[in-house]
Amino acid sequence: MSDIKQSQPANQTWDLRSALKILSQYENEYVETSEPVDPAAELSGVYRYVGAAGTVMRPTRTGPAMVFNRIKGYDNFRVLIGLLASRQRVARLFGVPKEELAQLLRKSVHSAIAPVVIPAEQAVCQEVVHLASDDGFDIRTLLPAPTNTPEDAGPYFTMGMCYAADPETGEHDVTIHRLCVQGRDEISMYFVPGRHLDQFRMKAEQDGQALPITISIGVDPAIEIGACFEPPTTPLGFDELAIAGGLRGRAVELVQGVSVNARAIANAEIVIEGELIPDYRVQEDQHTHSGKAMPEFPGYTGEAQAAVPVIKVKAVTHRKNPILQTCIGPSDEHTNLAGIPTEASILDMVERALPGLVKNVHCPSPGTGKYMAVMQINKRGLQDEGRQRQAALLAFSAFSELKHVFLVDEDVDIFDLSDVIWAMTTRYQGDVDTIFIPGVRCHPLDPSQDPAFSPSIRAPGITCKTIYDCTVPYALKSDFQRSQFMEVDVSRFLPGFATGQP
Ligand code: MN
């Protein structure tokens, strides 16, 4: 595996194309194909094998991001999938080692820079404009939204940065949501209860008003990761675009929409402009009646919702030769998008309450980025015994959708799950080191969080949160030294060999 000498300065990325340029300097981070592909199920079927990883059905693997240059039925569009489907790739895009991403994101929250609005003539996302009032306008034939599996409710936009303002306060919020194409100018939008944009939508609806919204697709990956922060790190009214600004040291640029009173991301490949219509719902699978929506991050296909809000599309704008970006819901892309902000949120909370106790946090791929965290604990003396469990309780407060916390000592590599399981095998006793916290609100897309699964679950999305304390009791530490090998220079025996020492 070749490596360029120096990580790129993070500010060299300002849009999707500059990010792809950085990736193409590495071996095995970026591939293209010009073989024509059907966006209906085939495209995702290919990438499942090439690089999806995560909770995707086996066989799958970690692989490069992939661009399909020829999309059947859509002459002018390319489709990118898997941009962030490897933690190593995310680290390269942000110019830090992959173990330091959580700290980088944490710093970005504290050095947030508010977005700025630039004039329309400078906004590349409006190079080409299609108005919904134009003859023949139809998002179904205009945009190659992939249908991920043959049983899905329809084509979905999976990497759209949905951006709108609170009708009362004018404060903005950006989030990624499940968006299903429902008609020539209609897109349904699914909200897990409590999401900030849904709160804006409900406020507008109570006044009988539509909520203007933009969906920016194909943007700087800093925006994509920043958009995935959730409360309490980013409370209602916190514009998550400011985190991307902090991460790049440069404000995200916005542009006023051409058809609605809302702002879009100026460097986006594609922008859909529209309005969330009050008192109007559709059945998510109204065209298929399959009962299925699309593959979701826990690895199962989400249930179609009986009644979801609808965006009436007013315009689509795009760059010349646009790239539509998509992801597979259960792929490692989701783990990174959701998990790295979760790691940053946990670190921030524990560092304020228990400074120096937690060295690092990892929300690994099989835990979907949301449901599982491994915390690396540094017990400094007898007084820290038991504080590791306090840190786990804080982690549940830092991110409400967390289900399992694994606590390990400072000599365990939290990015190597084999090492974590080793700690569980040799430093854990089930009856005394497992802490159950039953009946806590968590997340409805985990199918085990259901009353049918356990009598302790009163409603879908409630779960038994669990702490697995795999740390050695401080008083016994001397009995748990790992075998110490001699420090040597391997390159004397195998020239060019890198030991992976920190
Ligand atoms: Mn928010």
Short mmCIF file of C-alpha atoms and ligand atoms in Angstrom, two decimals:
data_model
loop_
_atom_site.label_atom_id
_atom_site.label_comp_id
_atom_site.label_asym_id
_atom_site.label_seq_id
_atom_site.Cartn_x
_atom_site.Cartn_y
_atom_site.Cartn_z
CA MET A 1 0.00 0.00 0.00
CA SER A 2 1.55 3.31 -1.04
CA ASP A 3 1.14 6.48 0.95
CA ILE A 4 1.84 10.09 0.09
CA LYS A 5 4.50 11.69 2.27
CA GLN A 6 2.47 14.30 4.08
CA SER A 7 -1.23 14.42 4.86
CA GLN A 8 -3.04 17.09 2.87
CA PRO A 9 -3.80 20.28 4.76
CA ALA A 10 -7.49 19.98 5.60
CA ASN A 11 -8.38 23.31 3.97
CA GLN A 12 -7.50 22.01 0.52
CA THR A 13 -10.98 20.52 0.36
CA TRP A 14 -13.88 22.87 -0.21
CA ASP A 15 -16.22 20.81 -2.39
CA LEU A 16 -16.76 17.24 -3.51
CA ARG A 17 -14.44 17.45 -6.52
CA SER A 18 -11.45 18.67 -4.51
CA ALA A 19 -12.08 15.77 -2.09
CA LEU A 20 -12.06 13.27 -4.97
CA LYS A 21 -8.83 14.82 -6.24
CA ILE A 22 -7.16 14.17 -2.88
CA LEU A 23 -8.37 10.55 -2.87
CA SER A 24 -7.10 9.88 -6.38
CA GLN A 25 -3.54 10.52 -5.12
CA TYR A 26 -3.75 7.32 -3.07
CA GLU A 27 -3.82 3.76 -4.26
CA ASN A 28 -7.06 1.93 -3.50
CA GLU A 29 -9.14 4.91 -2.33
CA TYR A 30 -10.94 5.77 -5.59
CA VAL A 31 -12.12 3.85 -8.67
CA GLU A 32 -14.30 4.68 -11.68
CA THR A 33 -16.21 2.54 -14.16
CA SER A 34 -17.69 3.46 -17.53
CA GLU A 35 -19.72 0.27 -17.79
CA PRO A 36 -23.40 1.39 -18.01
CA VAL A 37 -25.24 0.70 -14.76
CA ASP A 38 -28.92 0.64 -13.83
CA PRO A 39 -29.59 2.91 -10.82
CA ALA A 40 -32.44 0.57 -9.89
CA ALA A 41 -30.81 -1.98 -7.55
CA GLU A 42 -27.80 -2.76 -9.80
CA LEU A 43 -25.55 0.11 -8.69
CA SER A 44 -25.90 -0.76 -4.98
CA GLY A 45 -25.60 -4.44 -5.83
CA VAL A 46 -22.17 -3.73 -7.33
CA TYR A 47 -20.92 -1.57 -4.47
CA ARG A 48 -22.07 -4.07 -1.87
CA TYR A 49 -19.18 -6.25 -3.10
CA VAL A 50 -16.70 -3.45 -3.90
CA GLY A 51 -16.63 -1.45 -0.67
CA ALA A 52 -19.79 -1.18 1.42
CA ALA A 53 -18.61 -3.10 4.55
CA GLY A 54 -20.38 -2.07 7.77
CA THR A 55 -23.51 -4.07 8.62
CA VAL A 56 -24.12 -5.07 4.99
CA MET A 57 -24.89 -8.75 4.33
CA ARG A 58 -21.74 -10.81 3.79
CA PRO A 59 -19.79 -11.11 1.55
CA THR A 60 -18.77 -7.47 1.50
CA ARG A 61 -15.50 -5.67 2.26
CA THR A 62 -13.83 -2.34 2.86
CA GLY A 63 -12.89 -0.90 -0.53
CA PRO A 64 -12.49 2.30 -2.54
CA ALA A 65 -15.06 5.01 -3.22
CA MET A 66 -16.56 4.38 -6.66
CA VAL A 67 -17.87 6.59 -9.46
CA PHE A 68 -20.20 5.22 -12.12
CA ASN A 69 -19.67 7.37 -15.22
CA ARG A 70 -22.58 6.00 -17.26
CA ILE A 71 -26.02 5.73 -15.68
CA LYS A 72 -28.66 4.04 -17.85
CA GLY A 73 -31.35 6.59 -18.75
CA TYR A 74 -29.46 9.61 -17.35
CA ASP A 75 -26.95 10.91 -19.88
CA ASN A 76 -25.44 13.85 -18.02
CA PHE A 77 -25.07 12.50 -14.51
CA ARG A 78 -22.43 10.44 -12.76
CA VAL A 79 -23.06 8.70 -9.44
CA LEU A 80 -20.56 8.49 -6.54
CA ILE A 81 -20.99 5.91 -3.80
CA GLY A 82 -18.95 5.09 -0.69
CA LEU A 83 -17.00 8.34 -0.31
CA LEU A 84 -16.73 7.90 3.48
CA ALA A 85 -17.05 4.10 3.66
CA SER A 86 -13.63 3.65 5.28
CA ARG A 87 -12.29 5.31 8.41
CA GLN A 88 -8.84 5.47 6.84
CA ARG A 89 -10.29 7.38 3.89
CA VAL A 90 -12.11 9.82 6.17
CA ALA A 91 -8.84 10.41 8.03
CA ARG A 92 -7.02 11.11 4.76
CA LEU A 93 -9.70 13.59 3.71
CA PHE A 94 -9.32 15.45 7.01
CA GLY A 95 -5.53 15.18 7.20
CA VAL A 96 -5.21 13.38 10.58
CA PRO A 97 -4.48 9.81 11.76
CA LYS A 98 -7.68 7.77 12.00
CA GLU A 99 -7.37 7.51 15.81
CA GLU A 100 -7.53 11.31 16.12
CA LEU A 101 -10.75 11.99 14.18
CA ALA A 102 -12.91 12.23 17.31
CA GLN A 103 -10.60 14.83 18.89
CA LEU A 104 -10.53 16.78 15.61
CA LEU A 105 -14.33 16.85 15.43
CA ARG A 106 -14.55 17.81 19.10
CA LYS A 107 -12.25 20.78 18.46
CA SER A 108 -14.32 21.75 15.42
CA VAL A 109 -17.47 22.03 17.57
CA HIS A 110 -15.61 24.43 19.88
CA SER A 111 -14.15 26.46 16.99
CA ALA A 112 -17.34 26.55 14.91
CA ILE A 113 -17.53 29.20 12.16
CA ALA A 114 -20.97 30.34 10.99
CA PRO A 115 -21.76 29.93 7.26
CA VAL A 116 -21.86 32.93 4.95
CA VAL A 117 -24.12 33.76 1.99
CA ILE A 118 -22.42 34.49 -1.35
CA PRO A 119 -23.87 36.07 -4.52
CA ALA A 120 -25.68 33.73 -6.92
CA GLU A 121 -23.23 34.39 -9.76
CA GLN A 122 -20.45 32.83 -7.64
CA ALA A 123 -22.45 29.71 -6.73
CA VAL A 124 -21.51 26.76 -8.95
CA CYS A 125 -24.55 24.77 -7.75
CA GLN A 126 -26.72 27.08 -9.88
CA GLU A 127 -24.79 26.70 -13.17
CA VAL A 128 -27.81 24.83 -14.57
CA VAL A 129 -31.39 25.56 -13.42
CA HIS A 130 -34.53 23.45 -13.93
CA LEU A 131 -37.78 24.97 -12.61
CA ALA A 132 -40.65 22.68 -11.67
CA SER A 133 -42.92 25.00 -13.68
CA ASP A 134 -40.96 24.13 -16.86
CA ASP A 135 -42.59 21.83 -19.41
CA GLY A 136 -41.52 18.25 -18.93
CA PHE A 137 -39.95 18.77 -15.48
CA ASP A 138 -39.85 15.43 -13.70
CA ILE A 139 -37.35 14.59 -10.97
CA ARG A 140 -37.83 10.89 -11.76
CA THR A 141 -36.22 11.34 -15.19
CA LEU A 142 -33.97 14.27 -14.25
CA LEU A 143 -32.04 12.82 -11.27
CA PRO A 144 -30.65 9.25 -11.09
CA ALA A 145 -31.62 8.54 -7.47
CA PRO A 146 -30.71 4.90 -6.83
CA THR A 147 -33.20 2.29 -5.70
CA ASN A 148 -31.02 0.29 -3.32
CA THR A 149 -32.66 -3.16 -3.41
CA PRO A 150 -35.37 -4.64 -5.64
CA GLU A 151 -37.91 -4.53 -2.78
CA ASP A 152 -37.39 -0.85 -1.82
CA ALA A 153 -40.28 1.63 -1.79
CA GLY A 154 -38.62 3.57 -4.62
CA PRO A 155 -35.57 5.65 -5.53
CA TYR A 156 -34.00 7.38 -2.51
CA PHE A 157 -31.71 10.35 -2.01
CA THR A 158 -29.50 9.08 0.81
CA MET A 159 -26.84 11.81 1.02
CA GLY A 160 -28.92 14.99 0.81
CA MET A 161 -28.01 17.79 3.22
CA CYS A 162 -31.49 18.99 4.22
CA TYR A 163 -31.31 22.62 5.34
CA ALA A 164 -34.11 24.83 6.65
CA ALA A 165 -34.79 27.65 9.11
CA ASP A 166 -36.89 27.72 12.26
CA PRO A 167 -39.99 29.75 11.25
CA GLU A 168 -39.96 31.46 14.67
CA THR A 169 -36.31 32.20 15.33
CA GLY A 170 -34.71 32.01 11.87
CA GLU A 171 -32.06 29.63 13.26
CA HIS A 172 -30.93 26.96 10.78
CA ASP A 173 -30.42 23.21 11.00
CA VAL A 174 -28.83 20.71 8.62
CA THR A 175 -29.49 16.96 8.76
CA ILE A 176 -29.41 13.93 6.44
CA HIS A 177 -32.81 12.22 6.06
CA ARG A 178 -34.37 9.34 4.13
CA LEU A 179 -35.90 10.97 1.01
CA CYS A 180 -38.02 8.86 -1.36
CA VAL A 181 -38.99 10.03 -4.84
CA GLN A 182 -42.81 9.81 -4.97
CA GLY A 183 -43.81 11.66 -8.16
CA ARG A 184 -42.76 14.22 -10.76
CA ASP A 185 -42.35 16.92 -8.11
CA GLU A 186 -42.84 15.09 -4.82
CA ILE A 187 -40.33 13.62 -2.37
CA SER A 188 -41.31 12.04 0.95
CA MET A 189 -39.20 12.77 4.03
CA TYR A 190 -38.95 10.39 7.02
CA PHE A 191 -38.19 11.81 10.46
CA VAL A 192 -37.20 9.76 13.48
CA PRO A 193 -39.23 11.49 16.26
CA GLY A 194 -37.62 14.60 17.76
CA ARG A 195 -35.40 15.61 14.84
CA HIS A 196 -34.82 19.37 14.65
CA LEU A 197 -36.04 19.86 11.08
CA ASP A 198 -39.25 18.07 12.03
CA GLN A 199 -39.72 20.53 14.88
CA PHE A 200 -39.38 23.40 12.37
CA ARG A 201 -41.84 21.64 10.06
CA MET A 202 -44.40 21.18 12.84
CA LYS A 203 -44.16 24.85 13.85
CA ALA A 204 -44.86 25.88 10.24
CA GLU A 205 -47.69 23.36 9.95
CA GLN A 206 -49.38 24.67 13.13
CA ASP A 207 -49.57 28.07 11.40
CA GLY A 208 -50.83 26.45 8.19
CA GLN A 209 -47.55 27.35 6.46
CA ALA A 210 -45.21 25.41 4.17
CA LEU A 211 -41.57 25.13 5.30
CA PRO A 212 -39.05 26.08 2.58
CA ILE A 213 -36.17 23.60 2.41
CA THR A 214 -33.14 22.83 0.26
CA ILE A 215 -31.44 19.49 -0.28
CA SER A 216 -27.79 19.83 -1.27
CA ILE A 217 -26.19 16.67 -2.68
CA GLY A 218 -22.48 16.15 -3.35
CA VAL A 219 -20.66 18.50 -0.96
CA ASP A 220 -17.42 18.80 0.99
CA PRO A 221 -17.26 15.74 3.31
CA ALA A 222 -16.68 18.10 6.28
CA ILE A 223 -20.29 19.20 5.83
CA GLU A 224 -21.53 15.62 5.64
CA ILE A 225 -19.89 14.62 8.93
CA GLY A 226 -20.71 17.90 10.68
CA ALA A 227 -24.39 17.48 9.71
CA CYS A 228 -24.54 14.25 11.72
CA PHE A 229 -24.05 15.83 15.15
CA GLU A 230 -27.07 15.53 17.39
CA PRO A 231 -28.18 16.98 20.73
CA PRO A 232 -26.97 17.69 23.34
CA THR A 233 -23.75 18.57 21.45
CA THR A 234 -25.79 20.54 18.93
CA PRO A 235 -29.04 21.66 20.62
CA LEU A 236 -32.06 23.01 18.73
CA GLY A 237 -30.97 26.19 17.00
CA PHE A 238 -27.30 25.12 16.51
CA ASP A 239 -26.48 25.30 12.79
CA GLU A 240 -24.29 22.23 12.25
CA LEU A 241 -22.81 23.82 9.11
CA ALA A 242 -20.74 25.89 11.55
CA ILE A 243 -18.93 22.69 12.61
CA ALA A 244 -17.83 22.11 9.01
CA GLY A 245 -16.63 25.73 9.04
CA GLY A 246 -14.59 25.02 12.19
CA LEU A 247 -13.21 21.81 10.72
CA ARG A 248 -11.99 23.58 7.56
CA GLY A 249 -11.07 26.86 9.24
CA ARG A 250 -13.27 28.51 6.66
CA ALA A 251 -17.00 29.31 6.57
CA VAL A 252 -19.33 27.14 4.47
CA GLU A 253 -20.69 29.22 1.59
CA LEU A 254 -24.43 29.35 0.99
CA VAL A 255 -26.55 30.79 -1.79
CA GLN A 256 -30.15 31.94 -1.84
CA GLY A 257 -32.43 29.45 -3.64
CA VAL A 258 -33.77 30.33 -7.10
CA SER A 259 -37.35 29.28 -6.30
CA VAL A 260 -37.83 29.28 -2.51
CA ASN A 261 -36.81 31.50 0.40
CA ALA A 262 -34.13 29.13 1.67
CA ARG A 263 -30.37 28.77 1.41
CA ALA A 264 -28.44 26.00 -0.33
CA ILE A 265 -24.79 24.92 -0.15
CA ALA A 266 -23.15 26.93 -2.93
CA ASN A 267 -20.55 24.32 -3.96
CA ALA A 268 -23.01 21.40 -4.06
CA GLU A 269 -23.16 19.23 -7.15
CA ILE A 270 -26.98 19.21 -7.08
CA VAL A 271 -29.60 21.19 -5.13
CA ILE A 272 -33.27 20.29 -4.84
CA GLU A 273 -35.38 23.24 -3.70
CA GLY A 274 -38.88 22.79 -2.33
CA GLU A 275 -41.41 23.17 0.47
CA LEU A 276 -42.65 20.78 3.13
CA ILE A 277 -46.41 21.02 2.60
CA PRO A 278 -48.62 21.37 5.73
CA ASP A 279 -51.23 18.68 6.47
CA TYR A 280 -50.19 16.50 3.57
CA ARG A 281 -48.82 12.96 3.97
CA VAL A 282 -48.22 10.00 1.69
CA GLN A 283 -47.71 6.32 2.36
CA GLU A 284 -43.96 5.83 1.89
CA ASP A 285 -44.45 2.67 -0.22
CA GLN A 286 -47.53 3.92 -2.10
CA HIS A 287 -46.12 2.66 -5.42
CA THR A 288 -44.83 -0.75 -4.32
CA HIS A 289 -46.97 -1.72 -1.28
CA SER A 290 -43.98 -3.87 -0.26
CA GLY A 291 -44.04 -2.67 3.33
CA LYS A 292 -40.32 -1.92 2.92
CA ALA A 293 -38.57 1.44 2.72
CA MET A 294 -34.80 1.08 2.09
CA PRO A 295 -31.81 -0.63 3.75
CA GLU A 296 -31.15 1.16 7.01
CA PHE A 297 -27.96 1.37 9.07
CA PRO A 298 -28.69 -1.55 11.45
CA GLY A 299 -28.47 -3.86 8.41
CA TYR A 300 -32.19 -4.43 7.89
CA THR A 301 -34.57 -2.82 5.44
CA GLY A 302 -36.59 -0.18 7.26
CA GLU A 303 -40.37 -0.52 7.41
CA ALA A 304 -42.24 1.82 5.07
CA GLN A 305 -44.08 4.49 7.07
CA ALA A 306 -47.86 4.76 6.72
CA ALA A 307 -47.85 8.56 6.54
CA VAL A 308 -44.76 10.69 5.84
CA PRO A 309 -44.44 14.45 5.17
CA VAL A 310 -43.93 15.53 1.57
CA ILE A 311 -41.59 18.04 -0.08
CA LYS A 312 -43.15 19.71 -3.12
CA VAL A 313 -40.16 20.34 -5.40
CA LYS A 314 -39.93 23.85 -6.91
CA ALA A 315 -36.58 23.62 -8.70
CA VAL A 316 -33.47 21.52 -9.25
CA THR A 317 -30.16 23.27 -9.85
CA HIS A 318 -26.78 21.67 -10.50
CA ARG A 319 -23.18 22.07 -11.58
CA LYS A 320 -22.18 21.19 -15.11
CA ASN A 321 -21.44 17.44 -15.38
CA PRO A 322 -22.95 16.83 -11.95
CA ILE A 323 -22.08 13.96 -9.62
CA LEU A 324 -24.98 12.57 -7.62
CA GLN A 325 -23.61 11.22 -4.34
CA THR A 326 -25.27 8.27 -2.63
CA CYS A 327 -24.53 5.68 0.07
CA ILE A 328 -25.72 2.27 1.12
CA GLY A 329 -27.57 2.73 4.42
CA PRO A 330 -25.90 -0.16 6.31
CA SER A 331 -22.41 0.49 4.87
CA ASP A 332 -19.39 1.69 6.80
CA GLU A 333 -20.18 5.14 5.41
CA HIS A 334 -22.98 5.38 7.94
CA THR A 335 -20.70 4.18 10.74
CA ASN A 336 -18.31 7.01 10.01
CA LEU A 337 -20.97 9.66 9.45
CA ALA A 338 -22.82 8.85 12.68
CA GLY A 339 -20.03 7.31 14.74
CA ILE A 340 -17.26 9.89 14.55
CA PRO A 341 -19.54 12.73 15.76
CA THR A 342 -20.79 10.37 18.50
CA GLU A 343 -17.20 9.70 19.59
CA ALA A 344 -16.56 13.45 19.66
CA SER A 345 -19.73 14.07 21.71
CA ILE A 346 -18.81 11.38 24.27
CA LEU A 347 -15.22 12.63 24.59
CA ASP A 348 -16.46 16.16 25.09
CA MET A 349 -18.88 15.15 27.86
CA VAL A 350 -16.46 12.88 29.78
CA GLU A 351 -13.53 15.24 29.43
CA ARG A 352 -15.53 18.02 31.09
CA ALA A 353 -16.79 15.79 33.92
CA LEU A 354 -13.81 13.45 34.46
CA PRO A 355 -10.75 15.09 32.91
CA GLY A 356 -8.01 12.71 31.85
CA LEU A 357 -9.88 9.48 32.62
CA VAL A 358 -10.93 8.57 29.08
CA LYS A 359 -8.10 8.43 26.54
CA ASN A 360 -10.19 7.78 23.46
CA VAL A 361 -13.56 6.50 22.21
CA HIS A 362 -14.42 4.34 19.21
CA CYS A 363 -17.91 3.69 17.81
CA PRO A 364 -17.09 0.69 15.63
CA SER A 365 -18.61 -0.59 12.44
CA PRO A 366 -20.68 -3.54 13.78
CA GLY A 367 -22.20 -1.14 16.31
CA THR A 368 -23.54 0.94 13.37
CA GLY A 369 -21.85 4.10 14.67
CA LYS A 370 -24.82 4.78 16.93
CA TYR A 371 -25.45 1.77 19.15
CA MET A 372 -22.01 0.80 20.48
CA ALA A 373 -19.04 2.64 21.95
CA VAL A 374 -15.70 1.31 23.18
CA MET A 375 -14.10 3.59 25.76
CA GLN A 376 -10.39 3.45 26.56
CA ILE A 377 -9.97 4.09 30.28
CA ASN A 378 -6.85 5.27 32.03
CA LYS A 379 -7.20 4.48 35.75
CA ARG A 380 -4.51 6.57 37.41
CA GLY A 381 -4.92 5.20 40.93
CA LEU A 382 -7.32 3.55 43.36
CA GLN A 383 -9.48 6.67 43.38
CA ASP A 384 -10.32 6.09 39.69
CA GLU A 385 -11.77 2.63 40.40
CA GLY A 386 -15.49 2.86 39.59
CA ARG A 387 -15.09 6.12 37.68
CA GLN A 388 -14.98 4.07 34.46
CA ARG A 389 -18.63 3.18 35.07
CA GLN A 390 -19.44 6.83 35.73
CA ALA A 391 -17.84 7.56 32.32
CA ALA A 392 -20.12 4.97 30.70
CA LEU A 393 -23.19 6.63 32.26
CA LEU A 394 -22.00 9.97 30.87
CA ALA A 395 -21.63 8.39 27.42
CA PHE A 396 -25.31 7.44 27.47
CA SER A 397 -26.11 11.08 28.26
CA ALA A 398 -23.83 12.38 25.52
CA PHE A 399 -25.66 10.37 22.87
CA SER A 400 -29.17 9.11 23.60
CA GLU A 401 -29.19 6.41 20.89
CA LEU A 402 -26.21 4.54 22.38
CA LYS A 403 -27.10 1.00 23.51
CA HIS A 404 -23.86 -0.81 24.52
CA VAL A 405 -20.72 0.59 26.14
CA PHE A 406 -17.54 -1.49 26.37
CA LEU A 407 -14.95 -0.28 28.87
CA VAL A 408 -11.34 -1.38 28.34
CA ASP A 409 -7.95 -0.39 29.78
CA GLU A 410 -5.35 1.89 28.23
CA ASP A 411 -3.29 -1.04 26.87
CA VAL A 412 -6.17 -2.24 24.65
CA ASP A 413 -6.42 -1.04 21.02
CA ILE A 414 -10.02 0.19 20.78
CA PHE A 415 -9.79 0.30 16.96
CA ASP A 416 -9.03 -3.45 16.87
CA LEU A 417 -12.16 -5.33 17.97
CA SER A 418 -10.14 -8.53 18.36
CA ASP A 419 -8.23 -6.78 21.13
CA VAL A 420 -11.51 -5.61 22.69
CA ILE A 421 -12.87 -9.16 22.71
CA TRP A 422 -9.58 -10.34 24.23
CA ALA A 423 -10.12 -7.87 27.08
CA MET A 424 -13.68 -9.14 27.48
CA THR A 425 -12.39 -12.71 27.61
CA THR A 426 -9.62 -12.21 30.18
CA ARG A 427 -10.68 -9.12 32.19
CA TYR A 428 -14.43 -9.54 32.57
CA GLN A 429 -16.78 -11.71 34.62
CA GLY A 430 -20.37 -11.65 33.40
CA ASP A 431 -22.13 -11.64 36.78
CA VAL A 432 -20.26 -8.69 38.27
CA ASP A 433 -19.11 -6.70 35.23
CA THR A 434 -22.36 -6.42 33.26
CA ILE A 435 -24.57 -3.51 34.22
CA PHE A 436 -28.13 -3.45 32.86
CA ILE A 437 -30.14 -0.24 32.62
CA PRO A 438 -33.52 -1.47 31.35
CA GLY A 439 -36.42 0.50 29.93
CA VAL A 440 -34.51 3.44 28.47
CA ARG A 441 -35.54 5.27 25.28
CA CYS A 442 -33.10 4.52 22.46
CA HIS A 443 -33.76 3.97 18.74
CA PRO A 444 -36.61 2.30 16.80
CA LEU A 445 -34.56 1.05 13.81
CA ASP A 446 -32.90 -1.69 15.93
CA PRO A 447 -35.48 -4.49 15.52
CA SER A 448 -34.68 -5.92 18.98
CA GLN A 449 -35.87 -2.70 20.60
CA ASP A 450 -39.45 -3.89 20.40
CA PRO A 451 -42.06 -5.11 22.95
CA ALA A 452 -42.28 -8.42 21.05
CA PHE A 453 -38.62 -9.07 21.91
CA SER A 454 -38.77 -8.64 25.67
CA PRO A 455 -41.42 -7.95 28.32
CA SER A 456 -39.23 -5.16 29.75
CA ILE A 457 -39.69 -3.13 26.55
CA ARG A 458 -42.86 -1.07 26.75
CA ALA A 459 -42.69 0.58 23.30
CA PRO A 460 -40.68 0.39 20.08
CA GLY A 461 -37.37 2.20 20.49
CA ILE A 462 -37.01 1.39 24.19
CA THR A 463 -34.10 -0.83 25.17
CA CYS A 464 -31.94 -2.28 27.91
CA LYS A 465 -28.75 -0.23 27.82
CA THR A 466 -25.77 -2.29 28.92
CA ILE A 467 -22.27 -1.59 30.21
CA TYR A 468 -19.60 -4.28 29.74
CA ASP A 469 -16.83 -3.37 32.15
CA CYS A 470 -13.74 -5.13 30.76
CA THR A 471 -11.26 -3.10 32.80
CA VAL A 472 -9.02 -4.69 35.40
CA PRO A 473 -9.84 -3.70 39.00
CA TYR A 474 -7.07 -1.23 39.86
CA ALA A 475 -5.86 -3.21 42.86
CA LEU A 476 -5.24 -6.27 40.64
CA LYS A 477 -3.45 -4.44 37.84
CA SER A 478 -0.05 -6.06 38.37
CA ASP A 479 -1.57 -9.48 37.59
CA PHE A 480 -2.71 -8.33 34.15
CA GLN A 481 0.52 -7.25 32.41
CA ARG A 482 0.59 -8.31 28.78
CA SER A 483 3.69 -10.27 27.74
CA GLN A 484 6.40 -7.74 26.95
CA PHE A 485 8.51 -8.39 23.83
CA MET A 486 11.92 -6.96 23.09
CA GLU A 487 11.87 -3.64 21.20
CA VAL A 488 13.64 -4.19 17.86
CA ASP A 489 14.26 -2.52 14.49
CA VAL A 490 12.32 -4.78 12.10
CA SER A 491 13.42 -2.80 9.02
CA ARG A 492 16.93 -4.24 9.49
CA PHE A 493 15.36 -7.64 8.64
CA LEU A 494 12.60 -6.51 6.26
CA PRO A 495 13.53 -3.17 4.62
CA GLY A 496 10.64 -0.68 4.54
CA PHE A 497 8.69 -2.56 7.21
CA ALA A 498 6.45 -0.25 9.28
CA THR A 499 5.70 -1.55 12.79
CA GLY A 500 2.66 0.63 13.32
CA GLN A 501 4.13 1.97 16.56
CA PRO A 502 2.50 5.21 17.67
MN MN B 1 -29.64 19.84 14.83
#
